CSV table of N, CA and C in Angstrom, one decimal:
chain,number,residue,atom,x,y,z
A,1,UNK,N,7.6,-49.7,-2.2
A,1,UNK,CA,8.7,-50.5,-2.0
A,1,UNK,C,10.0,-49.7,-2.2
A,2,UNK,N,10.9,-49.8,-1.4
A,2,UNK,CA,12.2,-49.1,-1.5
A,2,UNK,C,13.2,-49.8,-2.3
A,3,UNK,N,13.9,-49.1,-3.1
A,3,UNK,CA,15.0,-49.7,-3.9
A,3,UNK,C,16.3,-49.7,-3.0
A,4,UNK,N,17.0,-50.8,-3.0
A,4,UNK,CA,18.3,-50.8,-2.3
A,4,UNK,C,19.4,-51.2,-3.2
A,5,UNK,N,20.5,-50.5,-3.1
A,5,UNK,CA,21.7,-50.8,-3.9
A,5,UNK,C,22.4,-52.0,-3.3
A,6,UNK,N,22.7,-53.0,-4.1
A,6,UNK,CA,23.5,-54.1,-3.6
A,6,UNK,C,25.0,-53.8,-3.7
A,7,UNK,N,25.4,-53.3,-4.8
A,7,UNK,CA,26.8,-52.9,-5.0
A,7,UNK,C,26.8,-51.8,-6.1
A,8,UNK,N,27.9,-51.1,-6.1
A,8,UNK,CA,28.1,-50.1,-7.2
A,8,UNK,C,29.4,-50.5,-7.9
A,9,UNK,N,29.5,-50.1,-9.2
A,9,UNK,CA,30.7,-50.4,-10.0
A,9,UNK,C,31.0,-49.2,-10.8
A,10,UNK,N,32.3,-49.1,-11.1
A,10,UNK,CA,32.7,-48.0,-12.0
A,10,UNK,C,32.7,-48.4,-13.4
A,11,UNK,N,32.4,-47.4,-14.3
A,11,UNK,CA,32.5,-47.6,-15.7
A,11,UNK,C,33.9,-46.9,-16.1
A,12,UNK,N,34.7,-47.6,-16.9
A,12,UNK,CA,36.0,-47.0,-17.2
A,12,UNK,C,36.1,-47.0,-18.8
A,13,UNK,N,37.0,-46.2,-19.2
A,13,UNK,CA,37.3,-46.1,-20.6
A,13,UNK,C,36.0,-45.6,-21.4
A,14,UNK,N,35.2,-44.9,-20.7
A,14,UNK,CA,33.9,-44.4,-21.3
A,14,UNK,C,34.3,-43.2,-22.2
A,15,UNK,N,33.7,-43.3,-23.4
A,15,UNK,CA,33.9,-42.3,-24.5
A,15,UNK,C,32.6,-41.9,-25.1
A,16,UNK,N,32.5,-40.7,-25.6
A,16,UNK,CA,31.2,-40.3,-26.2
A,16,UNK,C,31.6,-39.6,-27.6
A,17,UNK,N,30.9,-40.0,-28.6
A,17,UNK,CA,31.1,-39.4,-29.9
A,17,UNK,C,29.8,-39.2,-30.6
A,18,UNK,N,29.7,-38.2,-31.4
A,18,UNK,CA,28.5,-37.8,-32.1
A,18,UNK,C,28.7,-38.0,-33.6
A,19,UNK,N,27.8,-38.8,-34.2
A,19,UNK,CA,28.0,-39.1,-35.6
A,19,UNK,C,26.7,-38.7,-36.4
A,20,UNK,N,26.9,-37.9,-37.4
A,20,UNK,CA,25.8,-37.6,-38.3
A,20,UNK,C,25.9,-38.6,-39.5
A,21,UNK,N,24.7,-39.2,-39.8
A,21,UNK,CA,24.7,-40.2,-40.9
A,21,UNK,C,23.3,-40.2,-41.5
A,22,UNK,N,23.2,-40.0,-42.8
A,22,UNK,CA,22.0,-40.1,-43.5
A,22,UNK,C,20.9,-39.2,-43.0
A,23,UNK,N,21.3,-38.0,-42.6
A,23,UNK,CA,20.4,-37.0,-42.1
A,23,UNK,C,20.0,-37.2,-40.7
A,24,UNK,N,20.6,-38.1,-40.0
A,24,UNK,CA,20.3,-38.3,-38.5
A,24,UNK,C,21.5,-38.1,-37.7
A,25,UNK,N,21.3,-37.9,-36.4
A,25,UNK,CA,22.4,-37.8,-35.5
A,25,UNK,C,22.4,-39.0,-34.5
A,26,UNK,N,23.5,-39.6,-34.2
A,26,UNK,CA,23.7,-40.7,-33.3
A,26,UNK,C,24.7,-40.3,-32.3
A,27,UNK,N,24.3,-40.2,-31.0
A,27,UNK,CA,25.2,-40.0,-29.9
A,27,UNK,C,25.6,-41.3,-29.4
A,28,UNK,N,26.9,-41.7,-29.6
A,28,UNK,CA,27.3,-43.0,-29.2
A,28,UNK,C,28.2,-42.9,-28.0
A,29,UNK,N,27.9,-43.7,-27.0
A,29,UNK,CA,28.7,-43.8,-25.8
A,29,UNK,C,29.2,-45.2,-25.7
A,30,UNK,N,30.4,-45.4,-25.5
A,30,UNK,CA,30.9,-46.8,-25.3
A,30,UNK,C,31.9,-46.8,-24.2
A,31,UNK,N,32.1,-48.0,-23.6
A,31,UNK,CA,33.0,-48.1,-22.5
A,31,UNK,C,33.0,-49.5,-21.9
A,32,UNK,N,33.7,-49.6,-20.8
A,32,UNK,CA,34.0,-50.9,-20.1
A,32,UNK,C,33.3,-50.9,-18.8
A,33,UNK,N,32.4,-51.8,-18.5
A,33,UNK,CA,31.7,-52.0,-17.2
A,33,UNK,C,32.2,-53.2,-16.6
A,34,UNK,N,31.6,-53.6,-15.5
A,34,UNK,CA,32.0,-54.7,-14.6
A,34,UNK,C,32.2,-56.0,-15.4
A,35,UNK,N,31.2,-56.3,-16.4
A,35,UNK,CA,31.2,-57.5,-17.1
A,35,UNK,C,31.7,-57.4,-18.5
A,36,UNK,N,32.2,-56.3,-19.0
A,36,UNK,CA,32.7,-56.2,-20.3
A,36,UNK,C,32.4,-54.9,-20.9
A,37,UNK,N,32.5,-54.8,-22.2
A,37,UNK,CA,32.2,-53.5,-23.0
A,37,UNK,C,30.8,-53.4,-23.3
A,38,UNK,N,30.4,-52.1,-23.6
A,38,UNK,CA,29.0,-51.8,-24.0
A,38,UNK,C,29.1,-50.7,-25.0
A,39,UNK,N,28.0,-50.6,-25.8
A,39,UNK,CA,27.8,-49.5,-26.7
A,39,UNK,C,26.4,-49.0,-26.5
A,40,UNK,N,26.2,-47.7,-26.3
A,40,UNK,CA,24.9,-47.2,-26.1
A,40,UNK,C,24.7,-46.0,-27.1
A,41,UNK,N,23.5,-45.9,-27.6
A,41,UNK,CA,23.1,-44.8,-28.4
A,41,UNK,C,21.8,-44.2,-27.8
A,42,UNK,N,21.9,-43.4,-26.7
A,42,UNK,CA,20.8,-43.0,-25.9
A,42,UNK,C,19.7,-42.2,-26.7
A,43,UNK,N,20.1,-41.4,-27.7
A,43,UNK,CA,19.1,-40.7,-28.4
A,43,UNK,C,18.3,-41.5,-29.4
A,44,UNK,N,18.6,-42.8,-29.5
A,44,UNK,CA,17.9,-43.8,-30.3
A,44,UNK,C,17.4,-44.9,-29.4
A,45,UNK,N,17.5,-44.8,-28.1
A,45,UNK,CA,17.1,-45.9,-27.1
A,45,UNK,C,17.8,-47.2,-27.4
A,46,UNK,N,19.0,-47.2,-27.7
A,46,UNK,CA,19.8,-48.4,-28.1
A,46,UNK,C,20.9,-48.6,-27.1
A,47,UNK,N,21.1,-49.9,-26.6
A,47,UNK,CA,22.2,-50.2,-25.8
A,47,UNK,C,22.5,-51.7,-26.0
A,48,UNK,N,23.7,-52.1,-26.0
A,48,UNK,CA,24.1,-53.5,-26.2
A,48,UNK,C,25.4,-53.8,-25.6
A,49,UNK,N,25.5,-55.1,-25.2
A,49,UNK,CA,26.9,-55.6,-24.8
A,49,UNK,C,27.7,-55.5,-26.0
A,50,UNK,N,29.0,-55.4,-25.8
A,50,UNK,CA,29.9,-55.3,-27.0
A,50,UNK,C,31.2,-56.0,-26.6
A,51,UNK,N,32.1,-55.9,-27.6
A,51,UNK,CA,33.5,-56.4,-27.4
A,51,UNK,C,34.4,-55.1,-27.3
A,52,UNK,N,35.6,-55.3,-27.1
A,52,UNK,CA,36.5,-54.2,-27.1
A,52,UNK,C,36.4,-53.4,-28.5
A,53,UNK,N,36.7,-52.1,-28.5
A,53,UNK,CA,36.5,-51.3,-29.7
A,53,UNK,C,37.2,-51.8,-30.9
A,54,UNK,N,38.3,-52.6,-30.8
A,54,UNK,CA,39.0,-53.1,-32.0
A,54,UNK,C,38.2,-54.2,-32.7
A,55,UNK,N,37.3,-54.8,-32.0
A,55,UNK,CA,36.6,-56.0,-32.6
A,55,UNK,C,35.4,-55.5,-33.4
A,56,UNK,N,35.7,-55.0,-34.6
A,56,UNK,CA,34.6,-54.4,-35.5
A,56,UNK,C,33.6,-55.5,-35.9
A,57,UNK,N,34.1,-56.7,-36.2
A,57,UNK,CA,33.1,-57.8,-36.6
A,57,UNK,C,32.1,-58.0,-35.5
A,58,UNK,N,32.5,-58.3,-34.3
A,58,UNK,CA,31.6,-58.6,-33.2
A,58,UNK,C,30.6,-57.4,-32.9
A,59,UNK,N,31.2,-56.3,-32.8
A,59,UNK,CA,30.4,-55.1,-32.5
A,59,UNK,C,29.4,-54.8,-33.6
A,60,UNK,N,29.8,-55.0,-34.9
A,60,UNK,CA,28.8,-54.9,-36.0
A,60,UNK,C,27.7,-55.9,-35.8
A,61,UNK,N,28.0,-57.1,-35.5
A,61,UNK,CA,27.0,-58.2,-35.2
A,61,UNK,C,26.0,-57.8,-34.1
A,62,UNK,N,26.6,-57.3,-33.0
A,62,UNK,CA,25.7,-56.9,-31.9
A,62,UNK,C,24.8,-55.7,-32.2
A,63,UNK,N,25.4,-54.7,-32.9
A,63,UNK,CA,24.6,-53.6,-33.3
A,63,UNK,C,23.5,-54.0,-34.4
A,64,UNK,N,23.9,-54.9,-35.2
A,64,UNK,CA,22.9,-55.3,-36.3
A,64,UNK,C,21.7,-56.0,-35.7
A,65,UNK,N,21.8,-56.5,-34.5
A,65,UNK,CA,20.6,-57.2,-33.9
A,65,UNK,C,19.6,-56.1,-33.5
A,66,UNK,N,20.0,-54.9,-33.3
A,66,UNK,CA,19.0,-53.9,-32.9
A,66,UNK,C,18.9,-52.6,-33.7
A,67,UNK,N,19.8,-52.5,-34.7
A,67,UNK,CA,19.7,-51.3,-35.6
A,67,UNK,C,19.3,-51.8,-37.0
A,68,UNK,N,18.2,-51.3,-37.5
A,68,UNK,CA,17.7,-51.8,-38.8
A,68,UNK,C,18.2,-51.1,-40.0
A,69,UNK,N,18.9,-50.0,-39.9
A,69,UNK,CA,19.6,-49.4,-41.0
A,69,UNK,C,20.7,-50.3,-41.6
A,70,UNK,N,20.6,-50.6,-42.8
A,70,UNK,CA,21.6,-51.6,-43.4
A,70,UNK,C,23.0,-51.4,-43.1
A,71,UNK,N,23.6,-50.2,-43.4
A,71,UNK,CA,25.0,-50.0,-43.3
A,71,UNK,C,25.4,-49.4,-42.0
A,72,UNK,N,24.4,-48.9,-41.2
A,72,UNK,CA,24.8,-48.2,-39.9
A,72,UNK,C,25.6,-49.1,-38.9
A,73,UNK,N,25.2,-50.3,-38.6
A,73,UNK,CA,26.0,-51.0,-37.6
A,73,UNK,C,27.5,-51.1,-37.9
A,74,UNK,N,27.8,-51.5,-39.1
A,74,UNK,CA,29.2,-51.6,-39.5
A,74,UNK,C,29.9,-50.2,-39.4
A,75,UNK,N,29.2,-49.2,-39.9
A,75,UNK,CA,29.8,-47.9,-39.9
A,75,UNK,C,30.0,-47.4,-38.5
A,76,UNK,N,29.1,-47.7,-37.6
A,76,UNK,CA,29.2,-47.3,-36.2
A,76,UNK,C,30.4,-48.0,-35.5
A,77,UNK,N,30.5,-49.3,-35.8
A,77,UNK,CA,31.5,-50.1,-35.2
A,77,UNK,C,32.9,-49.6,-35.7
A,78,UNK,N,33.0,-49.3,-37.0
A,78,UNK,CA,34.3,-48.8,-37.5
A,78,UNK,C,34.6,-47.4,-36.9
A,79,UNK,N,33.6,-46.6,-36.7
A,79,UNK,CA,33.8,-45.2,-36.1
A,79,UNK,C,34.3,-45.4,-34.7
A,80,UNK,N,33.7,-46.3,-33.9
A,80,UNK,CA,34.2,-46.5,-32.6
A,80,UNK,C,35.6,-47.0,-32.6
A,81,UNK,N,36.0,-47.9,-33.4
A,81,UNK,CA,37.3,-48.4,-33.6
A,81,UNK,C,38.3,-47.2,-33.9
A,82,UNK,N,37.9,-46.4,-34.9
A,82,UNK,CA,38.8,-45.3,-35.3
A,82,UNK,C,38.9,-44.3,-34.2
A,83,UNK,N,37.8,-44.0,-33.5
A,83,UNK,CA,37.9,-43.1,-32.4
A,83,UNK,C,38.8,-43.6,-31.3
A,84,UNK,N,38.7,-44.9,-30.9
A,84,UNK,CA,39.5,-45.5,-29.9
A,84,UNK,C,40.9,-45.6,-30.3
A,85,UNK,N,41.2,-45.8,-31.6
A,85,UNK,CA,42.6,-45.8,-32.1
A,85,UNK,C,43.2,-44.5,-32.0
A,86,UNK,N,42.5,-43.4,-32.3
A,86,UNK,CA,43.0,-42.1,-32.2
A,86,UNK,C,43.3,-41.7,-30.7
A,87,UNK,N,42.5,-42.1,-29.8
A,87,UNK,CA,42.7,-41.8,-28.4
A,87,UNK,C,44.0,-42.5,-27.9
A,88,UNK,N,44.1,-43.8,-28.3
A,88,UNK,CA,45.3,-44.6,-27.9
A,88,UNK,C,46.6,-44.0,-28.5
A,89,UNK,N,46.5,-43.6,-29.8
A,89,UNK,CA,47.6,-43.1,-30.5
A,89,UNK,C,48.1,-41.8,-29.8
A,90,UNK,N,47.1,-40.9,-29.5
A,90,UNK,CA,47.4,-39.7,-28.8
A,90,UNK,C,48.0,-39.9,-27.4
A,91,UNK,N,47.5,-40.9,-26.7
A,91,UNK,CA,48.0,-41.2,-25.4
A,91,UNK,C,49.5,-41.7,-25.5
A,92,UNK,N,49.7,-42.5,-26.5
A,92,UNK,CA,51.1,-43.0,-26.7
A,92,UNK,C,52.1,-41.9,-27.0
A,93,UNK,N,51.7,-40.9,-27.8
A,93,UNK,CA,52.5,-39.8,-28.1
A,93,UNK,C,52.8,-38.9,-26.9
A,94,UNK,N,51.7,-38.8,-26.0
A,94,UNK,CA,51.9,-37.9,-24.8
A,94,UNK,C,52.8,-38.5,-23.8
A,95,UNK,N,53.0,-39.9,-23.8
A,95,UNK,CA,53.8,-40.5,-22.8
A,95,UNK,C,55.2,-40.7,-23.2
C-alpha cells in the first residue's frame, strides 16, 4: 500500500537545546506546528503537545504525564521558557 500526502505544513519557531541533568542528556526540540506548540525529546522517545514557551505551568503538566523523573518536567519547562526569553530579548536588541 502506498502512502499519500494529504497536505504539508511548516513548523515555525523551532528551537533545539541540549540539557544535562542528573547524569543524563536531554535534547529538547520545541516549536509551533499547525495546531499549536509541541515539545519533543527525541533521545528519550518523548513528544507532547504544549503551550507557548512562557506557560511553564501547562508545559510542566504535559511533560509530567510522560516523564517520570520528579523534578525534570518543571526544570525542562523552565529551561524552555528561559531559552525562549533569551532568544526574544536578543531579537529585540537586534531590531
